[in-house]
Tab-separated table of C-alpha atoms and ligand atoms in Angstrom:
chain	number	residue	atom	x	y	z
A	1	UNK	CA	2.004	25.706	2.502
A	2	UNK	CA	2.627	23.164	-0.239
A	3	UNK	CA	2.401	19.839	1.488
A	4	UNK	CA	3.343	16.271	0.665
A	5	UNK	CA	1.352	13.498	2.312
A	6	UNK	CA	3.091	10.131	2.342
A	7	UNK	CA	2.423	6.714	3.825
A	8	UNK	CA	5.175	5.673	6.210
A	9	UNK	CA	4.401	1.960	6.422
A	10	UNK	CA	3.292	-0.656	3.870
A	11	UNK	CA	0.367	1.347	2.531
A	12	UNK	CA	-3.173	1.430	3.952
A	13	UNK	CA	-2.176	3.917	6.638
A	14	UNK	CA	-5.398	5.843	6.199
A	15	UNK	CA	-4.054	8.341	3.651
A	16	UNK	CA	-7.466	8.651	2.017
A	17	UNK	CA	-9.009	9.969	5.170
A	18	UNK	CA	-6.023	12.139	6.052
A	19	UNK	CA	-5.860	13.678	2.592
A	20	UNK	CA	-9.590	14.251	2.492
A	21	UNK	CA	-9.319	16.002	5.866
A	22	UNK	CA	-6.390	18.140	4.749
A	23	UNK	CA	-7.492	18.781	1.142
A	24	UNK	CA	-10.072	21.399	2.136
A	25	UNK	CA	-7.311	23.940	2.617
A	26	UNK	CA	-5.683	23.415	-0.792
A	27	UNK	CA	-6.220	24.732	-4.314
A	28	UNK	CA	-4.637	21.722	-6.038
A	29	UNK	CA	-4.326	18.041	-5.123
A	30	UNK	CA	-1.900	15.987	-7.214
A	31	UNK	CA	-1.137	12.306	-7.412
A	32	UNK	CA	2.407	11.564	-8.573
A	33	UNK	CA	3.011	7.775	-8.526
A	34	UNK	CA	1.354	4.369	-8.382
A	35	UNK	CA	-1.814	3.417	-10.168
A	36	UNK	CA	-5.067	1.644	-9.389
A	37	UNK	CA	-3.196	-0.647	-7.001
A	38	UNK	CA	-3.980	2.097	-4.497
A	39	UNK	CA	-7.263	2.142	-2.651
A	40	UNK	CA	-8.094	5.281	-0.738
A	41	UNK	CA	-11.208	5.001	1.358
A	42	UNK	CA	-13.070	8.225	1.987
A	43	UNK	CA	-16.462	8.745	3.613
A	44	UNK	CA	-18.443	11.288	1.599
A	45	UNK	CA	-21.869	12.388	2.844
A	46	UNK	CA	-22.011	9.241	4.957
A	47	UNK	CA	-21.170	6.998	2.007
A	48	UNK	CA	-18.028	4.924	1.785
A	49	UNK	CA	-16.158	5.767	-1.434
A	50	UNK	CA	-13.011	3.941	-2.523
A	51	UNK	CA	-10.793	5.849	-4.934
A	52	UNK	CA	-8.109	3.999	-6.852
A	53	UNK	CA	-6.837	6.541	-9.359
A	54	UNK	CA	-8.681	9.770	-8.693
A	55	UNK	CA	-7.001	12.167	-6.270
A	56	UNK	CA	-8.957	12.845	-3.082
A	57	UNK	CA	-9.221	16.512	-4.107
A	58	UNK	CA	-12.226	15.656	-6.300
A	59	UNK	CA	-14.461	15.971	-3.251
A	60	UNK	CA	-13.784	19.709	-3.162
A	61	UNK	CA	-15.319	21.351	-6.256
A	62	UNK	CA	-12.926	24.323	-6.233
A	63	UNK	CA	-9.857	22.161	-5.918
A	64	UNK	CA	-7.936	21.253	-9.087
A	65	UNK	CA	-7.260	17.488	-9.105
A	66	UNK	CA	-4.149	16.405	-11.018
A	67	UNK	CA	-3.007	12.966	-12.119
A	68	UNK	CA	0.631	13.677	-12.940
A	69	UNK	CA	2.923	11.761	-15.279
A	70	UNK	CA	4.396	9.545	-12.538
A	71	UNK	CA	1.066	7.696	-12.257
A	72	UNK	CA	0.423	4.616	-14.407
A	73	UNK	CA	-3.097	4.848	-15.802
A	74	UNK	CA	-5.547	2.122	-16.727
A	75	UNK	CA	-7.966	4.303	-18.704
A	76	UNK	CA	-11.011	2.027	-18.439
A	77	UNK	CA	-10.639	2.068	-14.671
A	78	UNK	CA	-10.296	5.840	-14.648
A	79	UNK	CA	-13.415	6.323	-16.757
A	80	UNK	CA	-15.374	4.058	-14.420
A	81	UNK	CA	-14.198	5.979	-11.375
A	82	UNK	CA	-15.117	9.301	-12.955
A	83	UNK	CA	-18.593	7.968	-13.805
A	84	UNK	CA	-19.039	6.656	-10.257
A	85	UNK	CA	-17.949	9.974	-8.805
A	86	UNK	CA	-20.404	11.814	-11.062
A	87	UNK	CA	-23.161	9.485	-9.896
A	88	UNK	CA	-22.420	10.723	-6.369
A	89	UNK	CA	-23.130	14.254	-7.558
A	90	UNK	CA	-19.530	15.371	-8.031
A	91	UNK	CA	-19.052	17.402	-11.214
A	92	UNK	CA	-15.432	16.569	-11.777
A	93	UNK	CA	-14.751	19.290	-14.274
A	94	UNK	CA	-11.620	20.088	-12.297
A	95	UNK	CA	-9.440	17.144	-13.308
A	96	UNK	CA	-6.160	17.294	-15.255
A	97	UNK	CA	-4.732	14.027	-16.541
A	98	UNK	CA	-1.151	14.059	-17.747
A	99	UNK	CA	-0.703	13.243	-21.433
A	100	UNK	CA	2.629	11.731	-20.367
A	101	UNK	CA	1.224	9.256	-17.854
A	102	UNK	CA	2.138	5.704	-18.972
A	103	UNK	CA	-0.744	3.393	-19.837
A	104	UNK	CA	-1.447	0.091	-18.157
A	105	UNK	CA	-2.364	-2.214	-21.033
A	106	UNK	CA	-4.067	-5.613	-20.944
A	107	UNK	CA	-0.697	-7.336	-21.513
A	108	UNK	CA	0.619	-5.807	-18.315
A	109	UNK	CA	-2.219	-7.233	-16.302
A	110	UNK	CA	-1.766	-10.643	-17.926
A	111	UNK	CA	1.959	-10.709	-17.185
A	112	UNK	CA	1.503	-9.531	-13.602
A	113	UNK	CA	-0.663	-12.606	-13.026
A	114	UNK	CA	1.689	-14.942	-14.925
A	115	UNK	CA	4.689	-13.752	-12.882
A	116	UNK	CA	2.781	-13.952	-9.620
A	117	UNK	CA	1.805	-17.528	-10.317
A	118	UNK	CA	5.327	-18.500	-11.362
A	119	UNK	CA	8.075	-19.638	-9.045
A	120	UNK	CA	10.246	-16.640	-9.950
A	121	UNK	CA	8.276	-13.874	-8.377
A	122	UNK	CA	5.630	-14.157	-5.717
A	123	UNK	CA	5.231	-10.669	-4.334
A	124	UNK	CA	1.536	-10.767	-3.589
A	125	UNK	CA	0.865	-7.906	-6.009
A	126	UNK	CA	-2.565	-6.459	-6.594
A	127	UNK	CA	-2.445	-8.129	-10.064
A	128	UNK	CA	-3.332	-4.833	-11.709
A	129	UNK	CA	-0.328	-4.765	-14.057
A	130	UNK	CA	1.533	-2.061	-12.135
A	131	UNK	CA	4.995	-3.680	-12.222
A	132	UNK	CA	4.984	-4.605	-15.947
A	133	UNK	CA	3.682	-1.127	-16.873
A	134	UNK	CA	6.555	0.570	-15.033
A	135	UNK	CA	8.931	-1.965	-16.612
A	136	UNK	CA	7.850	-0.679	-20.018
A	137	UNK	CA	8.711	2.868	-18.974
A	138	UNK	CA	12.218	1.864	-17.926
A	139	UNK	CA	12.442	-0.406	-20.977
A	140	UNK	CA	11.577	2.591	-23.200
A	141	UNK	CA	8.632	1.059	-24.956
A	142	UNK	CA	5.685	2.436	-22.935
A	143	UNK	CA	2.548	3.918	-24.444
A	144	UNK	CA	1.119	7.039	-22.851
A	145	UNK	CA	-2.262	8.649	-22.212
A	146	UNK	CA	-1.495	11.112	-25.033
A	147	UNK	CA	-1.215	8.191	-27.465
A	148	UNK	CA	-4.921	7.502	-26.969
A	149	UNK	CA	-5.732	10.784	-28.682
A	150	UNK	CA	-4.272	9.685	-32.015
A	151	UNK	CA	-6.196	6.653	-33.207
A	152	UNK	CA	-3.883	5.582	-36.050
A	153	UNK	CA	-0.744	6.147	-34.011
A	154	UNK	CA	-2.152	4.207	-31.069
A	155	UNK	CA	-3.279	1.318	-33.227
A	156	UNK	CA	0.117	0.909	-34.842
A	157	UNK	CA	2.041	1.272	-31.557
A	158	UNK	CA	-0.132	-1.230	-29.710
A	159	UNK	CA	0.225	-3.711	-32.583
A	160	UNK	CA	4.034	-3.623	-32.212
A	161	UNK	CA	3.777	-4.000	-28.443
A	162	UNK	CA	1.318	-6.877	-28.855
A	163	UNK	CA	3.913	-8.731	-30.904
A	164	UNK	CA	6.502	-8.194	-28.180
A	165	UNK	CA	4.180	-9.309	-25.390
A	166	UNK	CA	2.700	-12.235	-27.229
A	167	UNK	CA	6.213	-13.635	-27.673
A	168	UNK	CA	6.700	-13.383	-23.938
A	169	UNK	CA	3.319	-14.936	-23.196
A	170	UNK	CA	4.062	-17.779	-25.634
A	171	UNK	CA	7.379	-18.401	-23.868
A	172	UNK	CA	5.388	-18.772	-20.644
A	173	UNK	CA	3.041	-21.243	-22.339
A	174	UNK	CA	0.206	-18.724	-22.287
A	175	UNK	CA	-2.322	-17.997	-25.051
A	176	UNK	CA	-1.803	-14.761	-26.986
A	177	UNK	CA	-3.594	-11.561	-25.984
A	178	UNK	CA	-5.730	-10.185	-28.799
A	179	UNK	CA	-5.385	-6.496	-29.578
A	180	UNK	CA	-9.112	-6.187	-30.149
A	181	UNK	CA	-11.507	-5.411	-28.565
A	182	UNK	CA	-9.130	-3.853	-26.005
A	183	UNK	CA	-7.582	-1.290	-28.384
A	184	UNK	CA	-10.996	0.069	-29.382
A	185	UNK	CA	-12.146	0.198	-25.763
A	186	UNK	CA	-8.991	2.105	-24.838
A	187	UNK	CA	-9.538	4.568	-27.705
A	188	UNK	CA	-13.119	5.093	-26.593
A	189	UNK	CA	-11.893	5.786	-23.060
A	190	UNK	CA	-9.380	8.199	-24.595
A	191	UNK	CA	-12.220	10.153	-26.219
A	192	UNK	CA	-14.032	10.330	-22.884
A	193	UNK	CA	-10.866	11.558	-21.183
A	194	UNK	CA	-9.744	13.937	-23.978
A	195	UNK	CA	-11.050	17.149	-22.332
A	196	UNK	CA	-9.038	16.381	-19.202
A	197	UNK	CA	-5.757	15.422	-20.875
A	198	UNK	CA	-3.014	18.021	-20.701
A	199	UNK	CA	0.435	18.999	-19.529
A	200	UNK	CA	0.143	18.379	-15.805
A	201	UNK	CA	3.679	19.635	-15.139
A	202	UNK	CA	2.949	22.976	-16.788
A	203	UNK	CA	-0.355	23.279	-14.898
A	204	UNK	CA	1.360	22.573	-11.602
A	205	UNK	CA	4.179	25.013	-12.286
A	206	UNK	CA	1.621	27.675	-13.191
A	207	UNK	CA	-0.293	26.996	-9.981
A	208	UNK	CA	2.952	27.385	-8.090
A	209	UNK	CA	3.752	30.714	-9.762
A	210	UNK	CA	0.263	31.954	-8.929
A	211	UNK	CA	0.824	31.134	-5.268
A	212	UNK	CA	-1.767	28.348	-5.206
A	213	UNK	CA	-1.494	25.825	-2.404
A	214	UNK	CA	-0.680	22.299	-3.590
A	215	UNK	CA	-1.176	19.005	-1.781
A	216	UNK	CA	0.833	16.084	-3.140
A	217	UNK	CA	-0.995	12.848	-2.468
A	218	UNK	CA	1.181	9.756	-2.007
A	219	UNK	CA	-0.039	6.216	-2.642
A	220	UNK	CA	1.180	2.968	-1.058
A	221	UNK	CA	3.849	3.527	1.595
A	222	UNK	CA	7.536	4.082	2.239
A	223	UNK	CA	8.305	0.417	2.917
A	224	UNK	CA	6.897	-0.430	-0.538
A	225	UNK	CA	9.243	2.010	-2.326
A	226	UNK	CA	11.138	0.338	-5.166
A	227	UNK	CA	14.469	1.679	-3.874
A	228	UNK	CA	13.982	2.228	-0.152
A	229	UNK	CA	11.460	-0.429	0.810
A	230	UNK	CA	11.598	-4.122	1.661
A	231	UNK	CA	12.812	-5.204	-1.781
A	232	UNK	CA	11.763	-7.341	-3.621
A	233	UNK	CA	8.431	-7.207	-1.765
A	234	UNK	CA	7.674	-3.700	-2.921
A	235	UNK	CA	5.689	-1.900	-5.572
A	236	UNK	CA	7.383	-0.607	-8.727
A	237	UNK	CA	7.403	3.143	-8.081
A	238	UNK	CA	9.013	5.631	-5.710
A	239	UNK	CA	6.444	5.949	-2.981
A	240	UNK	CA	8.786	8.207	-1.018
A	241	UNK	CA	9.519	11.933	-1.326
A	242	UNK	CA	11.666	11.527	-4.456
A	243	UNK	CA	8.587	10.358	-6.361
A	244	UNK	CA	7.014	13.799	-5.947
A	245	UNK	CA	9.693	15.403	-8.087
A	246	UNK	CA	10.225	12.702	-10.697
A	247	UNK	CA	6.476	12.196	-10.908
A	248	UNK	CA	5.366	15.827	-11.298
A	249	UNK	CA	8.267	17.739	-12.816
A	250	UNK	CA	8.376	20.194	-9.903
A	251	UNK	CA	11.540	20.965	-7.980
A	252	UNK	CA	12.130	20.252	-4.284
A	253	UNK	CA	11.638	23.968	-3.703
A	254	UNK	CA	7.948	23.458	-4.415
A	255	UNK	CA	7.526	21.582	-1.123
A	256	UNK	CA	7.179	23.361	2.199
A	257	UNK	CA	6.052	20.548	4.455
A	258	UNK	CA	5.966	16.735	4.594
A	259	UNK	CA	3.247	14.986	6.569
A	260	UNK	CA	3.761	11.268	7.172
A	261	UNK	CA	0.807	8.987	7.816
A	262	UNK	CA	1.103	5.991	10.081
A	263	UNK	CA	-1.369	3.769	11.792
A	264	UNK	CA	-1.014	3.448	15.566
A	265	UNK	CA	-0.156	-0.202	14.816
A	266	UNK	CA	1.010	-1.866	11.598
A	267	UNK	CA	-0.482	-3.757	8.654
A	268	UNK	CA	0.797	-5.264	5.444
A	269	UNK	CA	-0.850	-6.949	2.456
A	270	UNK	CA	1.078	-9.286	0.234
A	271	UNK	CA	4.291	-11.169	0.894
A	272	UNK	CA	7.470	-9.973	2.581
A	273	UNK	CA	9.066	-9.478	5.984
A	274	UNK	CA	7.039	-7.940	8.808
A	275	UNK	CA	9.026	-8.295	12.062
A	276	UNK	CA	6.292	-7.047	14.416
A	277	UNK	CA	3.565	-9.191	12.855
A	278	UNK	CA	1.017	-10.701	15.244
A	279	UNK	CA	-0.238	-14.173	14.516
A	280	UNK	CA	-2.856	-16.369	16.186
A	281	UNK	CA	-5.708	-15.018	18.275
A	282	UNK	CA	-4.016	-11.694	19.008
A	283	UNK	CA	-3.606	-11.046	15.301
A	284	UNK	CA	-7.178	-12.125	14.553
A	285	UNK	CA	-8.476	-9.755	17.189
A	286	UNK	CA	-6.530	-6.760	15.931
A	287	UNK	CA	-7.606	-7.509	12.328
A	288	UNK	CA	-11.253	-7.544	13.392
A	289	UNK	CA	-10.951	-4.450	15.591
A	290	UNK	CA	-9.297	-2.512	12.790
A	291	UNK	CA	-11.415	-4.061	10.008
A	292	UNK	CA	-8.198	-4.797	8.181
A	293	UNK	CA	-9.282	-6.010	4.766
A	294	UNK	CA	-7.775	-4.564	1.562
A	295	UNK	CA	-9.687	-1.700	-0.100
A	296	UNK	CA	-8.484	-2.806	-3.551
A	297	UNK	CA	-8.424	-6.589	-3.371
A	298	UNK	CA	-10.457	-7.395	-0.243
A	299	UNK	CA	-7.554	-9.514	1.050
A	300	UNK	CA	-7.239	-9.852	4.843
A	301	UNK	CA	-4.321	-7.688	5.893
A	302	UNK	CA	-1.506	-8.978	8.035
A	303	UNK	CA	-1.447	-7.043	11.297
A	304	UNK	CA	1.089	-6.303	14.027
A	305	UNK	CA	2.448	-3.821	16.529
A	306	UNK	CA	3.812	-0.460	15.498
A	307	UNK	CA	7.417	-0.846	14.336
A	308	UNK	CA	9.258	2.258	15.459
A	309	UNK	CA	12.555	1.206	13.861
A	310	UNK	CA	10.837	1.152	10.482
A	311	UNK	CA	8.843	4.298	11.260
A	312	UNK	CA	11.956	6.292	12.150
A	313	UNK	CA	13.562	5.104	8.891
A	314	UNK	CA	10.497	6.367	7.030
A	315	UNK	CA	10.545	9.703	8.873
A	316	UNK	CA	14.202	10.193	8.025
A	317	UNK	CA	14.199	9.206	4.347
A	318	UNK	CA	11.214	11.440	3.645
A	319	UNK	CA	12.161	14.375	5.867
A	320	UNK	CA	8.817	14.124	7.654
A	321	UNK	CA	7.873	17.252	9.588
A	322	UNK	CA	4.861	15.857	11.364
A	323	UNK	CA	3.039	12.583	11.840
A	324	UNK	CA	-0.643	12.017	11.159
A	325	UNK	CA	-1.408	9.048	13.373
A	326	UNK	CA	-4.490	7.066	12.386
A	327	UNK	CA	-6.715	4.411	13.958
A	328	UNK	CA	-5.577	5.035	17.514
A	329	UNK	CA	-9.112	4.118	18.611
A	330	UNK	CA	-8.614	0.558	17.308
A	331	UNK	CA	-6.327	-0.084	20.295
A	332	UNK	CA	-8.892	1.216	22.841
A	333	UNK	CA	-9.848	-2.119	24.361
A	334	UNK	CA	-6.370	-3.629	24.730
A	335	UNK	CA	-4.785	-4.225	28.147
A	336	UNK	CA	-1.342	-3.658	26.711
A	337	UNK	CA	0.022	-1.955	23.605
A	338	UNK	CA	3.470	-2.756	22.267
A	339	UNK	CA	5.891	-1.140	19.841
A	340	UNK	CA	9.104	-2.501	18.351
A	341	UNK	CA	12.076	-0.371	19.403
A	342	UNK	CA	14.997	-2.490	18.113
A	343	UNK	CA	15.774	-5.580	16.075
A	344	UNK	CA	17.828	-8.559	17.178
A	345	UNK	CA	19.628	-10.777	14.726
A	346	UNK	CA	22.805	-12.875	14.487
A	347	UNK	CA	24.678	-9.595	14.350
A	348	UNK	CA	23.285	-8.422	17.734
A	349	UNK	CA	20.840	-5.666	18.602
A	350	UNK	CA	20.260	-2.734	16.297
A	351	UNK	CA	17.975	0.264	16.112
A	352	UNK	CA	18.760	0.776	12.441
A	353	UNK	CA	16.540	-0.348	9.607
A	354	UNK	CA	18.617	-2.866	7.597
A	355	UNK	CA	19.634	-1.632	4.173
A	356	UNK	CA	20.268	-5.039	2.622
A	357	UNK	CA	17.384	-6.584	0.702
A	358	UNK	CA	16.191	-9.579	2.664
A	359	UNK	CA	17.984	-8.705	5.919
A	360	UNK	CA	14.714	-7.722	7.587
A	361	UNK	CA	13.435	-11.268	7.238
A	362	UNK	CA	15.992	-12.526	9.775
A	363	UNK	CA	15.368	-10.071	12.612
A	364	UNK	CA	13.426	-10.464	15.877
A	365	UNK	CA	11.734	-7.348	17.250
A	366	UNK	CA	12.507	-6.032	20.724
A	367	UNK	CA	9.326	-4.561	22.188
A	368	UNK	CA	8.517	-1.822	24.598
A	369	UNK	CA	5.236	-2.294	26.419
A	370	UNK	CA	2.688	0.420	27.218
A	371	UNK	CA	-0.372	0.033	29.460
A	372	UNK	CA	-3.652	0.163	27.500
A	373	UNK	CA	-5.954	3.141	28.067
A	374	UNK	CA	-9.182	1.110	28.071
A	375	UNK	CA	-11.228	4.170	27.094
A	376	UNK	CA	-13.197	4.782	23.920
A	377	UNK	CA	-11.456	7.515	21.970
A	378	UNK	CA	-14.016	7.861	19.146
A	379	UNK	CA	-15.658	10.891	20.778
A	380	UNK	CA	-12.384	12.649	21.509
A	381	UNK	CA	-12.264	16.156	20.028
A	382	UNK	CA	-9.576	17.881	22.048
A	383	UNK	CA	-6.139	16.584	22.827
A	384	UNK	CA	-6.484	17.623	26.479
A	385	UNK	CA	-9.111	14.873	26.855
A	386	UNK	CA	-6.659	12.148	25.844
A	387	UNK	CA	-6.157	9.547	28.635
A	388	UNK	CA	-2.681	9.596	30.191
A	389	UNK	CA	-1.795	6.096	28.963
A	390	UNK	CA	-2.578	7.019	25.351
A	391	UNK	CA	-0.641	10.246	25.753
A	392	UNK	CA	2.390	8.288	27.026
A	393	UNK	CA	2.256	6.073	23.911
A	394	UNK	CA	2.118	9.086	21.600
A	395	UNK	CA	4.869	10.949	23.425
A	396	UNK	CA	7.124	7.954	23.036
A	397	UNK	CA	6.408	7.706	19.291
A	398	UNK	CA	7.283	11.377	18.801
A	399	UNK	CA	10.437	11.094	20.896
A	400	UNK	CA	11.666	7.923	19.198
A	401	UNK	CA	11.020	9.019	15.614
A	402	UNK	CA	12.038	12.653	16.051
A	403	UNK	CA	8.840	13.856	14.315
A	404	UNK	CA	6.131	15.705	16.163
A	405	UNK	CA	2.591	14.387	16.049
A	406	UNK	CA	0.472	16.885	14.156
A	407	UNK	CA	-2.807	15.004	13.715
A	408	UNK	CA	-4.607	12.165	15.368
A	409	UNK	CA	-7.444	10.173	13.896
A	410	UNK	CA	-9.842	8.279	16.150
A	411	UNK	CA	-12.566	7.114	13.752
A	412	UNK	CA	-13.683	6.994	10.141
A	413	UNK	CA	-15.485	10.355	9.982
A	414	UNK	CA	-13.786	13.579	8.972
A	415	UNK	CA	-14.787	15.057	12.347
A	416	UNK	CA	-12.959	12.295	14.184
A	417	UNK	CA	-9.633	13.947	13.436
A	418	UNK	CA	-7.817	16.153	15.895
A	419	UNK	CA	-5.145	18.658	14.953
A	420	UNK	CA	-2.583	18.552	17.739
A	421	UNK	CA	0.975	19.606	18.265
A	422	UNK	CA	2.695	16.970	20.332
A	423	UNK	CA	6.454	17.426	20.349
B	501	IMP	P1	1.737	-4.015	-6.920
B	501	IMP	O1	1.858	-2.565	-6.552
B	501	IMP	O2	0.371	-4.430	-7.336
B	501	IMP	O3	2.800	-4.441	-7.878
B	501	IMP	O4	2.017	-4.857	-5.581
B	501	IMP	C1	3.293	-4.876	-4.959
B	501	IMP	C2	3.147	-4.899	-3.437
B	501	IMP	O5	2.620	-3.663	-3.004
B	501	IMP	C3	2.197	-5.983	-2.909
B	501	IMP	O6	2.679	-6.436	-1.666
B	501	IMP	C4	0.893	-5.229	-2.735
B	501	IMP	O7	0.072	-5.829	-1.769
B	501	IMP	C5	1.432	-3.892	-2.255
B	501	IMP	N1	0.522	-2.780	-2.539
B	501	IMP	C6	0.316	-2.159	-3.721
B	501	IMP	N2	-0.564	-1.158	-3.591
B	501	IMP	C7	-0.911	-1.120	-2.299
B	501	IMP	C8	-1.768	-0.267	-1.529
B	501	IMP	O8	-2.367	0.698	-2.012
B	501	IMP	N3	-1.872	-0.572	-0.201
B	501	IMP	C9	-1.184	-1.589	0.355
B	501	IMP	N4	-0.367	-2.391	-0.312
B	501	IMP	C10	-0.223	-2.157	-1.626
């Protein structure tokens, strides 16, 4: 079954682990949006590996790993990740990089930082240049991975873009960005990547025709989607189901199943509304229990209770078939677990996720309380062993969101994942 795996919160739901767990059954794993703002943590042979651009499929030698054209690519970063993966003993001769993937250039990174530090836009981005790179795509002036394969063409295109960006930087009172040595370093990376560059759409369509099983690997999360998230505190791509199609060139008929990943609580990095956020000692404790520090930037994550209003929104906009619930074990020691089931605002009580940008900032969550299970779940291998209190929490999540729970994760190791079928 061709499967899409998507984050249903603000990213960091544990997609890396979920995808690594699921990827074993697939012939192809494809990334379709985002860039090296993502940080997927996977434990490989007992070692912690953080992937930013490479699809998690690289851990399975027979699995074709695809970086499709919806992904924005910083080629130096990609080369480094490939080298690191090879140092771990992975061959990585099974990678296809789309020639049509837009490049993240040094100007993009510069501007991301300039905007972040200005009073116009403080999103709390990863400062990797993601937003400005996608802006170039929409602005019809982007350079692409394929451009790296034509030295003269690339040099002349980047010179024109440098002029454009240096005008902008000058207007912001910033020193100009030199084209060299970056252009040469990019071309060198292009030579390294050349054997992997191709038509990812055609490869995926061929795989489909041949009956291969494809896993589409989402990055970030639904609430960071440029159109459906908590705008303007979002990333610059479609992190939701639509991104699969615009980002790969496959049709909706290519997808058989959508798995949504959610933590058993909630986290967010960067600015923006987070109604069920926990501050003070409670927040500190949950952050420590869950080791909630960003995989990409190391920033402490904001933490809070599971927000079921937001989760149901995510389930509905993505057409989620089943939930993969992660980090349930983090809640083991708590006397009480809570989940937001409605929002209150000047307009009264609502169970609907507000569609107006900014409206979420004004709401107060209404909680439902669940008794804690006070049992260590890390050793759990069968769903029948789940304590009643934990089961009650999960049953409520499934009932409220309308999605069954298909998988449960209770620790960092691949083995600490249980396939269940809780309706
Ligand atoms: P950008 O994607 O770097 O532009 O950042 C925009 C917003 O998305 C910020 O709030 C980031 O913290 C957030 N973000 C981007 N990538 C990730 C991720 O992989 N996990 C969690 N948050 C992310």
